[in-house]
mmCIF file of C-alpha atoms in Angstrom:
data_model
loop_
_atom_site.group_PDB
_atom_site.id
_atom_site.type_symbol
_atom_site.label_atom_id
_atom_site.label_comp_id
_atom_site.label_asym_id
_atom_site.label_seq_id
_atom_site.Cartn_x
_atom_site.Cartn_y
_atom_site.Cartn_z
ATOM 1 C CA UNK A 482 -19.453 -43.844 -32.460
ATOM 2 C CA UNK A 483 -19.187 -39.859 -33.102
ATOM 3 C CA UNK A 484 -16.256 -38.659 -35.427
ATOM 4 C CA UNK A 485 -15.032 -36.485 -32.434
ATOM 5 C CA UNK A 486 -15.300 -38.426 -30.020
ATOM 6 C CA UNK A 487 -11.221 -39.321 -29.786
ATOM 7 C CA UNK A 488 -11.218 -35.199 -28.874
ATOM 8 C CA UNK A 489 -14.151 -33.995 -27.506
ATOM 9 C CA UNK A 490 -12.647 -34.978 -23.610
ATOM 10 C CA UNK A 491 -9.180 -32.969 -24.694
ATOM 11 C CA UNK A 492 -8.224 -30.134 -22.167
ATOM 12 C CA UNK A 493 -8.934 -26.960 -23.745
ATOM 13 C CA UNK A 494 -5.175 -25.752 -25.506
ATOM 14 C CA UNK A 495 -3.527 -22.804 -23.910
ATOM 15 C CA UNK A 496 -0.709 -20.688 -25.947
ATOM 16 C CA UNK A 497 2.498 -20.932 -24.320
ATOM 17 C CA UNK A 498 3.767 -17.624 -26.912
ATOM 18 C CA UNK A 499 0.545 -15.387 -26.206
ATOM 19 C CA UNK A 500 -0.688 -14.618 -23.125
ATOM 20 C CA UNK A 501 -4.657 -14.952 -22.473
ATOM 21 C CA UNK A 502 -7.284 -12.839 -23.370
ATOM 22 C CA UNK A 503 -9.597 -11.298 -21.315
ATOM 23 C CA UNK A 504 -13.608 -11.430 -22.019
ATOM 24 C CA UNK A 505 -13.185 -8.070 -22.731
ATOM 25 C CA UNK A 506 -10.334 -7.637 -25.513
ATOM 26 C CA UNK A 507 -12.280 -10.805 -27.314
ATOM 27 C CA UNK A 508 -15.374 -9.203 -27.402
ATOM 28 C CA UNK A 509 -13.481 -6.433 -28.780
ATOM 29 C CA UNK A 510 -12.952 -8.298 -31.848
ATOM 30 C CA UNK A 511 -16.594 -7.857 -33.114
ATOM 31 C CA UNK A 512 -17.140 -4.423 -32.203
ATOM 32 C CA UNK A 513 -18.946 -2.843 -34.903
ATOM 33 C CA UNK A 514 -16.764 -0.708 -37.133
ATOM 34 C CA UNK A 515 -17.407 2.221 -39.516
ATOM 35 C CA UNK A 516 -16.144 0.716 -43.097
ATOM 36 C CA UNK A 517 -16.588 4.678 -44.574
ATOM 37 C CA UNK A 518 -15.050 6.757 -42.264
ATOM 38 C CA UNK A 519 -17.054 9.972 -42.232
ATOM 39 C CA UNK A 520 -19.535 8.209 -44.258
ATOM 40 C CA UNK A 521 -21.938 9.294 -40.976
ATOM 41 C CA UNK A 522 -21.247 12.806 -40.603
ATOM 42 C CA UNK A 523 -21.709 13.332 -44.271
ATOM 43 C CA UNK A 524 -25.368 11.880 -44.081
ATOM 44 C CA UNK A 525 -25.778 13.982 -40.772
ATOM 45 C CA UNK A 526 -24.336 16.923 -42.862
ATOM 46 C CA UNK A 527 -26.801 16.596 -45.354
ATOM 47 C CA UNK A 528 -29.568 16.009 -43.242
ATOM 48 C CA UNK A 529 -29.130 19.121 -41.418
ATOM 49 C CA UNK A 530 -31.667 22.229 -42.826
ATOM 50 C CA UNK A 531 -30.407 25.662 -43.386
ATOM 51 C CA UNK A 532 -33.051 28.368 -43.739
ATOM 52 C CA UNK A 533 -32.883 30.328 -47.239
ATOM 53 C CA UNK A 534 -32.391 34.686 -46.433
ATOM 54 C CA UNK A 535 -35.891 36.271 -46.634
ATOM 55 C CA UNK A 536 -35.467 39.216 -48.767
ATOM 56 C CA UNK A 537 -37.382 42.186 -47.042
ATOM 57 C CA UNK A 538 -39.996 44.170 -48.875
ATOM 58 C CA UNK A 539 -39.732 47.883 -49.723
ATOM 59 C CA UNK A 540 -41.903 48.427 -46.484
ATOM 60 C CA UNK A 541 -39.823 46.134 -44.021
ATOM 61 C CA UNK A 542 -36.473 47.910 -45.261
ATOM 62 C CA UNK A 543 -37.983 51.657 -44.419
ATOM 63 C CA UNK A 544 -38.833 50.452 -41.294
ATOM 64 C CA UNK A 545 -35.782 48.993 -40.524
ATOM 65 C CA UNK A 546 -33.679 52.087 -41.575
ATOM 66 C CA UNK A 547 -36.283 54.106 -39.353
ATOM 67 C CA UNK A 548 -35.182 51.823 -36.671
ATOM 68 C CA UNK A 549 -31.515 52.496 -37.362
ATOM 69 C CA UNK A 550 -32.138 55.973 -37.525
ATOM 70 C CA UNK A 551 -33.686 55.951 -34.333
ATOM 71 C CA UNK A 552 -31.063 53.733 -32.471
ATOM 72 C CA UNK A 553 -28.104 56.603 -34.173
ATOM 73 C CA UNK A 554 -30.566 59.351 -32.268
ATOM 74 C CA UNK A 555 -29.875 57.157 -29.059
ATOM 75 C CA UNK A 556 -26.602 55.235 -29.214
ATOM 76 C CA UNK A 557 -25.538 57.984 -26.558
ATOM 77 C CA UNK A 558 -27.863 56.065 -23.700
ATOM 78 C CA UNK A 559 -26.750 52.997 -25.203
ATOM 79 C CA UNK A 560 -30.017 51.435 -25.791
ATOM 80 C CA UNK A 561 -31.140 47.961 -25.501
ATOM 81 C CA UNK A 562 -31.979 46.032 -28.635
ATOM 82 C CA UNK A 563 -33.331 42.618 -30.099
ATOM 83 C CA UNK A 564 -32.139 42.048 -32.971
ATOM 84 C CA UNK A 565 -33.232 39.724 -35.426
ATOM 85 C CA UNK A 566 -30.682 38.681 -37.714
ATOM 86 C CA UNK A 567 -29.440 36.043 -40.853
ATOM 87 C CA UNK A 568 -26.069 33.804 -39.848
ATOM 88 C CA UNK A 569 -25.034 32.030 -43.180
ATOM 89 C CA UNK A 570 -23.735 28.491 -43.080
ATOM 90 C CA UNK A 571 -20.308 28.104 -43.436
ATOM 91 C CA UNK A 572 -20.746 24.831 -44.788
ATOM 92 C CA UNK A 573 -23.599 24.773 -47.138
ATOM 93 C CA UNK A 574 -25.872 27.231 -49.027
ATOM 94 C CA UNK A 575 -28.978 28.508 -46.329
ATOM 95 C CA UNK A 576 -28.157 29.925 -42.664
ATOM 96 C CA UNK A 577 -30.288 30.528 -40.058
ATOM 97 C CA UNK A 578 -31.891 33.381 -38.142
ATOM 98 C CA UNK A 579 -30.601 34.616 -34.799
ATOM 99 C CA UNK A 580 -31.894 36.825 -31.673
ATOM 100 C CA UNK A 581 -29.733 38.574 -30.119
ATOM 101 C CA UNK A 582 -30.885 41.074 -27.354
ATOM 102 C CA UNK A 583 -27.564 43.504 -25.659
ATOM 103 C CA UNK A 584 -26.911 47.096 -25.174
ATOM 104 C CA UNK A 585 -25.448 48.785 -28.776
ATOM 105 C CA UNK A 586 -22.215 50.936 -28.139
ATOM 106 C CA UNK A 587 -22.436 52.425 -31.856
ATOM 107 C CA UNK A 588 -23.349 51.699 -35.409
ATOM 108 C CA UNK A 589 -20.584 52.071 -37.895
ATOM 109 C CA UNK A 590 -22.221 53.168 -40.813
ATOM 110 C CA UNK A 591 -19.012 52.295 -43.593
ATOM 111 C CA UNK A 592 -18.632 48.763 -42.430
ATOM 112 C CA UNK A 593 -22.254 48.775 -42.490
ATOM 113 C CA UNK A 594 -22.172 47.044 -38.691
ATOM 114 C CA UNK A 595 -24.296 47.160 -34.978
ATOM 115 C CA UNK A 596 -21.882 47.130 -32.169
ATOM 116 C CA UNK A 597 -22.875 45.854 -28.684
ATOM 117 C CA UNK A 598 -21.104 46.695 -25.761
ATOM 118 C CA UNK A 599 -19.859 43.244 -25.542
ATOM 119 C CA UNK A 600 -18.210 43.062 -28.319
ATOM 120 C CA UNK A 601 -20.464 41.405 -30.808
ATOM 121 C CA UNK A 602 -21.394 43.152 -34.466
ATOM 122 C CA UNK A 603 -24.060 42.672 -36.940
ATOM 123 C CA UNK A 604 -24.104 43.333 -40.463
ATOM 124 C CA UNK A 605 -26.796 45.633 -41.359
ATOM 125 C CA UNK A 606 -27.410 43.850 -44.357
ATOM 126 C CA UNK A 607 -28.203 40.674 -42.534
ATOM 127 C CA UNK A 608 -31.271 42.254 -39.889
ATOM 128 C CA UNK A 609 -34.718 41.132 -40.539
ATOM 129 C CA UNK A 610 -35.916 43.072 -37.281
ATOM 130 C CA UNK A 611 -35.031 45.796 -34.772
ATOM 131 C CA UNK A 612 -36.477 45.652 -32.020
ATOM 132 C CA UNK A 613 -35.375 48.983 -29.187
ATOM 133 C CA UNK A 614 -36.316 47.863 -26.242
ATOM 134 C CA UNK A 615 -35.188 51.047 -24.283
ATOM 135 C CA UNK A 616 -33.123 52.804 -21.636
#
């Protein structure tokens, strides 16, 4: 004789207060959960590289101001550029280098910017390369 044997035939009980659950709201129940909350998007966070801002030689920084110079000469046609350029993190130390290619409307030399005609600006102080492509 088994120990259970004076239940083991019993109809399965049914809760007269709650009212069933469905397969779905019990598997519920051991659904993973995240014990740290944000515990992932700190590792992502962390995980994620930044480049460091190359500083330019003597040699890259005549060029660029050549380039400037030249797109000044020309912002009447307003030329076509790619522009190389360093977008620091707003999170952590490092950035990373963008290209951006659009026609400039004007370079504003005291807020030390590149204007394109659709609105965007560059600090000067942030280009790595200019690139005029033409007009």
């Amino acid at each position: 004789m088994n120990e259970y044997d004076d239940i083991i035939n019993l109809p399965h009980h049914q809760s007269t207060k709650h009212k069933h659950m469905s397969n779905y709201q019990r598997a519920a129940q051991f659904a993973p959960f995240a014990a740290l909350t944000g515990y992932d998007a700190a590792i992502d966070e962390t995980a994620r590289l930044t480049d460091k801002k190359i500083e330019l030689s003597e040699e890259q920084q005549e060029y660029l101001n050549q380039q400037i110079q030249l797109l000044i000469e020309r912002i009447s046609e307003k030329p076509t550029v790619e522009i190389i350029y360093f977008v620091p993190d707003e999170r952590k130390s490092g950035g990373e280098y963008v290209t951006v290619t659009g026609d400039v409307r004007r370079v504003d030399d005291y807020n030390r910017e590149i204007v394109f005609t659709n609105g965007l600006t560059v600090k000067i102080d942030d280009v790595w390369n200019i690139r005029i492509i033409s007009k």
